């Protein structure tokens, strides 16, 4: 039999295959080094979303690289963001001076091209994160979807991941590190205040090195307070730089000459600190290092202060916490061959050494028992409040079940479209919020929508077939004749959320006083953004400031007694 290589055609093919096997560059297209744009698939609204990334000049795919994530400020974008973290602003030179024009490069011009970026041995990424969406809800999820995409493409050293950002992005840096502190090796918020919802959780940063930057003319008092609070909770490294005579543009100095990469390079993540101070008021943010908060009351801050006092010896203090687990495997002060002594709020336990130790509070006392949520318990993905329904993938659904007239059908669709419009005009295009959820009629909702999406349902069980489908499982229904009332509430359904809006929509506000309008840039919010971030339900009459009843369901998704009485007295709501 003739050999493969003796045949003229097959021999050529064999040689080609052998060459390819020795030439990995021919196996697939590789990304070039330097700055460029990539996309990831967002789980927030099932769209492709952009991010900018820097790849080192001498990139080695076998090497683990540290990662810096930069969060841009308001009225900005990912391309400008990638420039900023390298200390590269817009060109101010005389080549841009044109008679009668501003003698500098504006953001749009700067967005059009990549400048020469000095090489560094980091992978650096900047998400778009829906423009000016404050890194909350879907914009927050985008950061982690981007991170997952980066990890799928590159060999990332997860113990050397760093987070920084300026202004709105600095607030995002604090938000994303306070809620998930064990992801990062160090953080650097620039010209940013602490978000109001997390001012009581600064202790969560007690194991994270932090460098705070601010200009002396940029209201530095809050940043000084952050510095002092971090020092008070024992953060391992707290550096503070205040630039005299500088305003909000302190980022120009903070990132100058690649300083941030030099500073970050000192630190690696410590997954096993001796002490964990952590607090959460949501199940979705219930884990840090070797501590998991298994049960809490959503909306109420639950805290734990857990520390090793020696090998296999721990002392724990808690407040408003209902259950927790210690995951000690791998900790250098944990010896699984010996018993562990644990003191919790003054109560002593001496326990054999499993990898995990679980505790629940029962009748004001701690027991060594794992908390198991009931089917209808509030838990991660089923805890509210109302804003959670629009914080991940969701669909707006209007009703057709009562065969409305063409005019009424158009009105219902217009209402759902109004609720779904996030992309308000906030000036230059980077200032918009670019979230584009779908709007569908109830008879066009697919099974995949029920399985994968939260549903924002407009109407009543008489007018919306999806509300009718779940009528027996939903706790509240607005009577069909209650035309001067509005009812809105969130409820878990099939491991997702439904948000029911019956009667007047939740954004029905009183008219502004003459001469009054939005007081700030951020006052121009979408209907979805205007949902209460602290409540599970709201019943109002005529306008949403005339509250009949509002509040939160309890931990079993039951109405509190006082709210139930008010709803019953209204005579416009049927309760399950």
Coordinates of C-alpha atoms in Angstrom, one line a residue:
X1 CA 0.0 0.0 0.0
X2 CA 1.3 3.5 -0.9
X3 CA 2.0 5.7 2.1
X4 CA -0.1 8.8 2.6
X5 CA 2.9 11.1 1.8
X6 CA 3.7 9.3 -1.4
X7 CA 0.4 10.5 -3.0
X8 CA 1.0 14.0 -4.5
X9 CA -2.3 15.5 -3.2
X10 CA -2.6 13.7 0.1
X11 CA 1.1 14.3 0.8
X12 CA 0.5 18.1 0.4
X13 CA -2.5 17.9 2.7
X14 CA -0.5 16.0 5.3
X15 CA 2.3 18.5 5.1
X16 CA -0.2 21.3 5.5
X17 CA -1.9 19.7 8.5
X18 CA 1.6 19.1 10.1
X19 CA 2.4 22.8 9.6
X20 CA -0.9 23.9 11.2
X21 CA -0.2 21.6 14.2
X22 CA 3.1 23.4 14.7
X23 CA 1.6 26.9 14.1
X24 CA -1.1 27.8 16.7
X25 CA -1.5 31.2 15.1
X26 CA -3.1 29.4 12.1
X27 CA -5.7 27.6 14.3
X28 CA -7.8 30.6 15.0
X29 CA -7.8 34.4 15.0
X30 CA -6.1 35.9 18.0
X31 CA -6.7 39.3 19.5
X32 CA -4.0 41.8 18.8
X33 CA -2.2 43.5 21.7
X34 CA -3.1 47.0 22.8
X35 CA -6.5 48.7 23.3
X36 CA -9.6 47.4 21.5
X37 CA -13.3 46.8 21.8
X38 CA -15.0 43.4 22.6
X39 CA -18.6 42.4 23.4
X40 CA -20.2 40.0 25.8
X41 CA -23.8 38.6 25.9
X42 CA -25.7 40.4 28.7
X43 CA -28.0 38.3 30.8
X44 CA -29.7 41.6 31.8
X45 CA -31.6 42.1 28.6
X46 CA -30.2 39.5 26.2
X47 CA -28.2 41.9 24.1
X48 CA -24.5 42.1 23.1
X49 CA -22.8 44.8 25.2
X50 CA -19.5 46.5 24.5
X51 CA -16.4 46.8 26.7
X52 CA -12.9 48.1 26.0
X53 CA -9.9 46.1 26.9
X54 CA -6.1 46.5 26.9
X55 CA -3.9 43.5 26.2
X56 CA -0.2 43.7 27.0
X57 CA 2.2 44.0 24.1
X58 CA 4.0 40.7 24.8
X59 CA 0.9 38.8 25.8
X60 CA 1.5 35.1 26.6
X61 CA -1.6 33.0 26.6
X62 CA 0.0 30.5 29.0
X63 CA 0.6 33.2 31.7
X64 CA -1.8 34.2 34.4
X65 CA -2.4 38.0 34.2
X66 CA -3.6 40.4 36.8
X67 CA -6.8 42.2 35.9
X68 CA -7.8 45.8 36.5
X69 CA -11.4 46.8 36.0
X70 CA -12.1 50.5 35.5
X71 CA -15.6 52.0 35.9
X72 CA -16.2 55.2 34.0
X73 CA -18.0 58.3 35.2
X74 CA -21.3 59.8 34.2
X75 CA -21.6 61.2 30.7
X76 CA -18.8 58.9 29.6
X77 CA -18.2 55.5 28.1
X78 CA -15.9 52.4 28.0
X79 CA -13.5 53.8 25.4
X80 CA -12.9 57.0 27.3
X81 CA -12.7 54.9 30.4
X82 CA -9.8 52.8 29.1
X83 CA -7.9 56.0 28.3
X84 CA -8.6 57.5 31.7
X85 CA -7.2 54.6 33.8
X86 CA -3.9 55.0 31.9
X87 CA -3.9 58.7 32.7
X88 CA -4.7 59.8 29.2
X89 CA -7.1 62.7 28.9
X90 CA -8.3 64.6 25.9
X91 CA -5.8 66.5 23.8
X92 CA -5.4 70.1 25.0
X93 CA -2.6 71.1 22.5
X94 CA -2.6 74.0 20.0
X95 CA -3.3 71.7 17.1
X96 CA -6.9 71.7 18.1
X97 CA -7.2 75.5 18.3
X98 CA -9.6 76.7 15.6
X99 CA -10.7 80.3 15.6
X100 CA -14.2 80.5 17.1
X101 CA -14.0 77.0 18.5
X102 CA -13.2 75.4 21.9
X103 CA -9.4 74.9 22.0
X104 CA -9.4 71.3 23.1
X105 CA -10.5 67.9 22.0
X106 CA -14.0 67.0 23.2
X107 CA -15.2 63.6 24.4
X108 CA -16.7 62.6 21.1
X109 CA -13.5 63.3 19.2
X110 CA -11.5 61.4 21.8
X111 CA -13.8 58.4 21.5
X112 CA -13.1 58.0 17.8
X113 CA -9.5 56.7 18.1
X114 CA -7.1 55.0 20.5
X115 CA -4.1 57.0 21.6
X116 CA -0.7 55.4 22.2
X117 CA -1.0 53.6 25.5
X118 CA 2.1 52.8 27.5
X119 CA 2.6 49.1 27.9
X120 CA 1.9 47.4 31.3
X121 CA 1.8 43.8 32.3
X122 CA -1.9 43.9 33.3
X123 CA -5.1 43.1 31.4
X124 CA -7.3 46.2 31.8
X125 CA -11.0 46.3 31.0
X126 CA -13.7 49.1 31.1
X127 CA -17.4 48.2 30.7
X128 CA -19.9 50.5 29.1
X129 CA -22.4 49.4 31.8
X130 CA -25.4 51.1 30.2
X131 CA -23.9 54.6 30.2
X132 CA -25.1 56.6 33.2
X133 CA -26.9 53.7 35.1
X134 CA -24.9 54.1 38.3
X135 CA -23.6 50.5 38.2
X136 CA -26.9 49.3 39.7
X137 CA -29.4 46.6 38.6
X138 CA -28.6 45.5 35.1
X139 CA -25.6 47.8 34.9
X140 CA -24.1 46.0 37.9
X141 CA -24.8 42.6 36.4
X142 CA -23.1 43.8 33.2
X143 CA -19.8 44.2 35.1
X144 CA -19.9 40.6 36.3
X145 CA -21.1 39.3 32.9
X146 CA -18.1 41.2 31.4
X147 CA -15.8 39.6 34.0
X148 CA -17.1 36.1 33.1
X149 CA -16.4 36.9 29.4
X150 CA -12.9 38.0 30.2
X151 CA -12.2 34.9 32.2
X152 CA -13.4 32.7 29.3
X153 CA -11.0 34.4 26.9
X154 CA -7.9 35.0 29.1
X155 CA -6.0 33.3 31.9
X156 CA -6.8 35.6 34.8
X157 CA -5.1 35.4 38.2
X158 CA -8.2 35.6 40.4
X159 CA -6.1 36.6 43.4
X160 CA -4.9 39.7 41.6
X161 CA -8.2 41.4 40.4
X162 CA -8.5 45.1 41.1
X163 CA -11.3 47.6 40.9
X164 CA -11.1 51.3 40.4
X165 CA -13.2 54.1 38.9
X166 CA -13.8 57.8 38.9
X167 CA -16.8 59.9 40.0
X168 CA -19.9 57.7 39.3
X169 CA -17.5 54.9 38.6
X170 CA -15.8 55.6 42.0
X171 CA -19.2 55.1 43.7
X172 CA -19.6 51.9 41.6
X173 CA -16.2 50.8 42.9
X174 CA -17.3 51.2 46.4
X175 CA -20.7 49.5 45.8
X176 CA -19.3 46.5 44.0
X177 CA -16.5 46.0 46.6
X178 CA -18.8 46.5 49.7
X179 CA -21.3 44.0 48.4
X180 CA -18.7 41.5 47.1
X181 CA -15.4 42.2 48.9
X182 CA -13.8 38.8 48.5
X183 CA -13.6 39.2 44.7
X184 CA -10.9 41.9 44.8
X185 CA -7.3 42.2 45.9
X186 CA -7.5 46.0 46.3
X187 CA -9.7 49.0 45.3
X188 CA -9.1 52.7 44.4
X189 CA -12.1 55.0 44.3
X190 CA -11.4 58.4 42.7
X191 CA -13.4 61.6 43.3
X192 CA -16.3 59.5 44.7
X193 CA -18.6 59.5 47.7
X194 CA -19.9 56.5 49.5
X195 CA -23.3 55.5 48.1
X196 CA -26.0 56.2 50.6
X197 CA -27.3 52.7 50.7
X198 CA -24.0 51.4 51.8
X199 CA -22.8 53.9 54.3
X200 CA -23.6 51.4 57.1
X201 CA -21.5 48.6 55.6
X202 CA -18.0 50.2 55.5
X203 CA -16.8 47.3 57.7
X204 CA -17.2 45.0 54.7
X205 CA -14.0 46.6 53.3
X206 CA -12.0 45.7 56.4
X207 CA -9.8 43.2 54.5
X208 CA -9.3 45.3 51.3
X209 CA -6.4 47.6 50.7
X210 CA -7.9 50.9 49.5
X211 CA -6.5 54.1 48.0
X212 CA -8.8 57.1 48.0
X213 CA -8.2 60.1 45.7
X214 CA -9.9 63.5 45.8
X215 CA -9.3 67.2 45.0
X216 CA -9.4 69.6 47.9
X217 CA -12.1 71.7 46.0
X218 CA -14.3 68.6 45.5
X219 CA -16.1 68.3 48.8
X220 CA -13.4 66.1 50.4
X221 CA -15.2 65.9 53.8
X222 CA -17.0 62.6 52.8
X223 CA -13.8 61.1 51.5
X224 CA -11.9 61.9 54.7
X225 CA -14.7 60.3 56.6
X226 CA -14.4 57.2 54.5
X227 CA -10.7 57.1 55.2
X228 CA -11.3 57.5 58.9
X229 CA -14.0 54.8 58.9
X230 CA -11.7 52.4 57.1
X231 CA -8.9 53.0 59.6
X232 CA -11.4 52.4 62.4
X233 CA -12.5 49.0 61.1
X234 CA -8.9 47.9 60.7
X235 CA -8.5 47.9 56.9
X236 CA -5.0 46.5 56.1
X237 CA -3.9 49.5 54.0
X238 CA -5.6 52.8 53.7
X239 CA -4.0 55.5 51.6
X240 CA -5.5 58.9 51.1
X241 CA -4.4 61.5 48.5
X242 CA -6.0 64.9 48.5
X243 CA -4.7 67.3 45.8
X244 CA -4.6 70.9 46.9
X245 CA -6.5 73.4 44.7
X246 CA -7.9 70.6 42.5
X247 CA -11.6 70.0 41.8
X248 CA -13.5 67.0 40.3
X249 CA -10.7 66.3 37.8
X250 CA -8.5 64.6 40.5
X251 CA -8.5 61.5 38.2
X252 CA -6.0 63.3 36.0
X253 CA -3.5 63.1 38.8
X254 CA -4.5 59.8 40.4
X255 CA -4.0 57.8 37.2
X256 CA -1.0 59.8 35.9
X257 CA 2.0 57.9 34.5
X258 CA 0.4 54.5 35.3
X259 CA 0.6 55.0 39.0
X260 CA -2.5 52.9 39.7
X261 CA -0.9 49.8 38.3
X262 CA 2.2 50.3 40.4
X263 CA 0.1 50.7 43.5
X264 CA -2.2 47.6 42.7
X265 CA 0.8 45.4 42.0
X266 CA 1.7 45.3 45.8
X267 CA -1.4 43.3 46.7
X268 CA -2.9 39.9 46.4
X269 CA -6.3 38.8 47.6
X270 CA -6.5 37.1 51.0
X271 CA -9.4 34.6 50.9
X272 CA -8.7 33.5 54.5
X273 CA -8.4 36.6 56.7
X274 CA -8.3 36.0 60.5
X275 CA -11.3 38.3 60.9
X276 CA -14.4 38.9 58.8
X277 CA -16.6 41.9 59.5
X278 CA -19.5 41.8 57.2
X279 CA -23.1 43.1 56.9
X280 CA -25.9 42.7 54.4
X281 CA -29.5 43.6 54.0
X282 CA -30.1 41.5 50.9
X283 CA -29.7 37.8 50.3
X284 CA -28.1 38.5 47.0
X285 CA -25.1 40.0 48.8
X286 CA -24.9 37.4 51.7
X287 CA -21.3 36.0 51.4
X288 CA -17.8 37.3 52.2
X289 CA -14.7 35.2 52.5
X290 CA -15.4 32.2 54.8
X291 CA -18.8 33.6 56.1
X292 CA -22.2 33.1 54.6
X293 CA -25.3 34.8 56.0
X294 CA -28.0 32.2 55.5
X295 CA -31.0 34.0 56.9
X296 CA -31.8 37.6 57.4
X297 CA -34.7 40.1 57.1
X298 CA -34.4 41.8 53.8
X299 CA -34.2 45.6 54.3
X300 CA -32.7 45.2 57.8
X301 CA -28.9 45.2 58.1
X302 CA -27.6 41.9 59.5
X303 CA -24.0 41.9 60.7
X304 CA -21.4 39.5 61.8
X305 CA -18.0 40.0 63.3
X306 CA -16.2 36.6 63.2
X307 CA -12.5 36.2 64.2
X308 CA -10.0 33.5 65.0
X309 CA -8.5 33.9 68.5
X310 CA -6.2 30.9 67.9
X311 CA -6.1 27.7 66.0
X312 CA -9.6 26.2 66.0
X313 CA -10.9 28.9 68.3
X314 CA -13.4 31.6 67.1
X315 CA -15.3 34.4 68.7
X316 CA -18.4 35.7 66.9
X317 CA -20.6 38.7 67.5
X318 CA -23.8 39.3 65.5
X319 CA -26.7 41.7 65.2
X320 CA -30.1 41.1 63.6
X321 CA -28.7 37.9 62.0
X322 CA -30.9 34.8 61.8
X323 CA -28.6 32.1 60.5
X324 CA -25.1 31.7 59.2
X325 CA -22.5 29.2 58.0
X326 CA -18.7 29.2 58.5
X327 CA -16.8 27.7 55.6
X328 CA -13.4 27.0 57.2
X329 CA -11.9 24.5 54.8
X330 CA -8.5 25.8 53.7
X331 CA -8.1 28.4 56.5
X332 CA -4.6 28.2 58.0
X333 CA -6.0 28.5 61.5
X334 CA -8.4 25.5 61.0
X335 CA -7.2 22.0 61.8
X336 CA -9.9 19.5 60.7
X337 CA -8.5 16.8 62.9
X338 CA -9.4 18.6 66.1
X339 CA -12.4 20.0 67.8
X340 CA -13.3 23.7 67.2
X341 CA -14.4 26.1 70.0
X342 CA -16.8 28.8 68.9
X343 CA -18.3 31.5 71.0
X344 CA -21.4 33.2 69.5
X345 CA -22.8 36.2 71.3
X346 CA -21.6 34.8 74.5
X347 CA -22.8 31.2 73.9
X348 CA -20.1 28.5 73.8
X349 CA -19.9 25.5 71.4
X350 CA -17.3 22.8 71.2
X351 CA -17.8 20.9 68.0
X352 CA -16.3 18.1 65.9
X353 CA -14.6 19.5 62.8
X354 CA -16.6 19.3 59.6
X355 CA -15.6 21.7 56.8
X356 CA -18.7 23.8 57.4
X357 CA -20.3 25.0 60.7
X358 CA -23.9 26.1 60.5
X359 CA -25.9 28.0 63.1
X360 CA -29.5 29.2 63.4
X361 CA -31.1 31.6 65.9
X362 CA -34.1 30.1 67.7
X363 CA -36.0 31.9 70.5
X364 CA -33.2 34.4 70.9
X365 CA -30.5 31.7 71.3
X366 CA -28.1 30.2 68.8
X367 CA -28.2 26.5 67.9
X368 CA -25.8 24.4 65.9
X369 CA -28.3 23.7 63.1
X370 CA -28.3 24.5 59.4
X371 CA -31.0 26.9 58.3
X372 CA -33.2 25.4 55.5
X373 CA -35.6 27.9 53.9
X374 CA -39.2 27.0 53.3
X375 CA -40.6 26.9 49.8
X376 CA -42.0 30.4 50.2
X377 CA -39.2 31.9 52.3
X378 CA -37.5 35.0 51.2
X379 CA -34.2 34.1 49.8
X380 CA -31.7 35.0 47.0
X381 CA -33.7 35.6 43.9
X382 CA -37.0 35.8 45.9
X383 CA -36.6 38.7 48.3
X384 CA -37.8 41.9 46.7
X385 CA -38.1 44.9 46.9
X386 CA -39.9 46.1 43.8
X387 CA -36.9 47.4 42.0
X388 CA -35.4 43.9 41.9
X389 CA -38.0 43.0 39.2
X390 CA -36.3 45.4 36.8
X391 CA -32.8 44.7 38.0
X392 CA -32.3 41.7 35.8
X393 CA -33.8 40.3 32.6
X394 CA -37.5 41.3 32.4
X395 CA -40.4 41.7 30.0
X396 CA -43.2 44.3 30.1
X397 CA -46.6 42.6 29.4
X398 CA -49.9 44.4 28.7
X399 CA -53.3 42.8 28.7
X400 CA -55.7 41.8 25.8
X401 CA -57.8 39.2 27.7
X402 CA -61.0 41.3 27.7
X403 CA -60.9 42.0 24.0
X404 CA -60.3 45.8 24.3
X405 CA -61.1 48.2 21.5
X406 CA -58.3 49.2 19.2
X407 CA -58.0 52.5 21.0
X408 CA -57.8 50.9 24.4
X409 CA -55.3 48.3 23.2
X410 CA -53.1 51.1 21.8
X411 CA -53.3 52.9 25.2
X412 CA -52.3 49.8 27.1
X413 CA -49.4 49.2 24.8
X414 CA -48.3 52.8 25.1
X415 CA -48.3 52.5 28.9
X416 CA -46.1 49.4 28.9
X417 CA -43.8 51.1 26.4
X418 CA -43.5 54.1 28.6
X419 CA -42.5 51.9 31.6
X420 CA -40.0 50.1 29.4
X421 CA -38.3 53.3 28.2
X422 CA -35.0 53.5 30.1
X423 CA -33.1 55.5 27.5
X424 CA -34.0 59.0 28.4
X425 CA -32.2 61.9 26.7
X426 CA -29.8 63.2 29.3
X427 CA -27.7 65.3 26.9
X428 CA -24.6 63.9 25.1
X429 CA -25.3 60.3 24.1
X430 CA -23.0 58.7 26.7
X431 CA -25.4 60.1 29.4
X432 CA -28.3 57.9 28.4
X433 CA -29.2 54.6 30.0
X434 CA -29.2 52.0 27.3
X435 CA -31.4 49.2 28.6
X436 CA -33.9 47.8 26.0
X437 CA -36.3 45.2 27.5
X438 CA -39.1 43.8 25.4
X439 CA -42.8 44.8 25.5
X440 CA -45.3 42.1 24.5
X441 CA -49.0 41.4 24.7
X442 CA -50.2 38.8 27.2
X443 CA -51.1 36.4 24.3
X444 CA -47.5 36.6 23.0
X445 CA -45.7 35.6 26.2
X446 CA -43.7 32.5 25.6
X447 CA -42.8 29.6 27.9
X448 CA -39.1 30.7 27.7
X449 CA -40.2 34.2 29.0
X450 CA -41.8 32.5 32.0
X451 CA -38.7 30.5 32.6
X452 CA -36.0 33.1 32.1
X453 CA -37.5 36.6 32.7
X454 CA -39.1 38.6 35.4
X455 CA -42.5 39.8 34.2
X456 CA -43.9 43.3 34.7
X457 CA -47.6 42.8 34.3
X458 CA -50.0 45.6 33.6
X459 CA -53.8 45.3 34.3
X460 CA -55.9 43.0 36.4
X461 CA -56.9 39.4 36.3
X462 CA -59.9 40.4 34.1
X463 CA -57.7 42.2 31.5
X464 CA -54.3 40.4 31.6
X465 CA -54.2 36.7 30.8
X466 CA -50.9 36.2 32.6
X467 CA -52.2 37.7 35.8
X468 CA -55.2 35.4 35.4
X469 CA -52.9 32.4 34.9
X470 CA -51.3 33.1 38.3
X471 CA -54.4 34.6 40.0
X472 CA -54.7 31.8 42.6
X473 CA -51.0 32.2 43.6
X474 CA -50.8 36.0 43.8
X475 CA -51.6 37.6 47.1
X476 CA -53.4 40.8 46.0
X477 CA -55.8 41.8 43.2
X478 CA -57.2 45.3 42.6
X479 CA -60.9 45.3 42.0
X480 CA -61.8 46.0 38.3
X481 CA -63.9 49.0 39.2
X482 CA -61.2 50.7 41.3
X483 CA -60.3 53.2 38.6
X484 CA -58.9 55.9 40.9
X485 CA -56.4 53.6 42.7
X486 CA -53.1 52.2 41.8
X487 CA -51.7 48.9 43.2
X488 CA -48.1 47.7 42.5
X489 CA -46.3 44.9 44.2
X490 CA -43.6 42.3 43.6
X491 CA -44.0 38.6 44.2
X492 CA -41.8 35.5 43.5
X493 CA -43.0 33.2 40.8
X494 CA -41.3 30.1 39.3
X495 CA -37.9 31.2 40.7
X496 CA -38.3 34.6 39.0
X497 CA -40.3 37.7 39.9
X498 CA -43.6 39.2 38.8
X499 CA -44.3 42.9 39.3
X500 CA -48.0 43.5 39.1
X501 CA -49.2 47.1 38.3
X502 CA -53.0 47.4 38.4
X503 CA -55.1 50.5 37.9
X504 CA -53.1 53.7 37.9
X505 CA -49.5 53.1 37.1
X506 CA -46.9 53.5 39.9
X507 CA -45.5 56.6 38.4
X508 CA -48.8 58.6 38.7
X509 CA -47.4 61.7 40.5
X510 CA -49.0 65.0 41.5
X511 CA -48.2 67.8 39.0
X512 CA -45.2 69.9 40.0
X513 CA -45.6 73.3 41.6
X514 CA -45.4 76.2 39.1
X515 CA -41.7 76.8 38.3
X516 CA -40.5 73.5 39.7
X517 CA -38.8 70.8 37.7
X518 CA -36.1 68.3 38.1
X519 CA -33.6 69.6 40.6
X520 CA -30.5 67.7 39.2
X521 CA -29.2 65.6 36.3
X522 CA -30.1 62.4 38.1
X523 CA -33.7 63.6 38.8
X524 CA -34.5 62.7 35.2
X525 CA -35.2 59.1 35.9
X526 CA -37.1 56.4 33.9
X527 CA -40.4 54.9 35.1
X528 CA -38.5 51.7 36.1
X529 CA -35.9 53.6 38.1
X530 CA -38.6 55.4 40.0
X531 CA -39.8 52.2 41.6
X532 CA -39.4 52.2 45.3
X533 CA -36.1 50.6 46.3
X534 CA -37.3 49.8 49.8
X535 CA -40.8 48.4 49.5
X536 CA -42.6 45.3 48.3
X537 CA -46.0 46.8 47.8
X538 CA -47.9 50.1 47.4
X539 CA -51.6 51.0 47.2
X540 CA -52.4 54.6 46.5
X541 CA -55.4 56.7 45.5
X542 CA -55.3 59.3 42.7
X543 CA -51.5 60.0 42.9
X544 CA -48.6 58.0 44.4
X545 CA -48.1 60.4 47.2
X546 CA -51.5 59.6 48.6
X547 CA -50.5 56.3 50.1
X548 CA -53.3 53.9 51.4
X549 CA -50.9 51.1 52.4
X550 CA -47.3 50.3 51.7
X551 CA -44.5 48.2 53.1
X552 CA -42.7 44.8 52.9
X553 CA -44.0 41.3 53.0
X554 CA -42.6 39.3 55.9
X555 CA -39.9 36.6 55.4
X556 CA -42.6 34.1 54.3
X557 CA -44.1 36.6 51.8
X558 CA -47.1 37.3 54.0
X559 CA -48.6 40.7 54.6
X560 CA -47.9 42.3 57.9
X561 CA -51.1 42.6 60.0
X562 CA -51.2 46.4 60.0
X563 CA -50.9 46.6 56.2
X564 CA -53.5 43.8 55.7
X565 CA -56.0 45.8 57.8
X566 CA -55.4 48.9 55.7
X567 CA -55.8 47.1 52.4
X568 CA -59.0 45.4 53.6
X569 CA -60.4 48.7 54.8
X570 CA -59.7 50.3 51.4
X571 CA -62.4 48.0 49.9
X572 CA -60.7 48.1 46.5
X573 CA -58.3 45.1 47.0
X574 CA -59.0 41.4 47.2
X575 CA -56.5 39.5 49.4
X576 CA -55.6 35.9 49.2

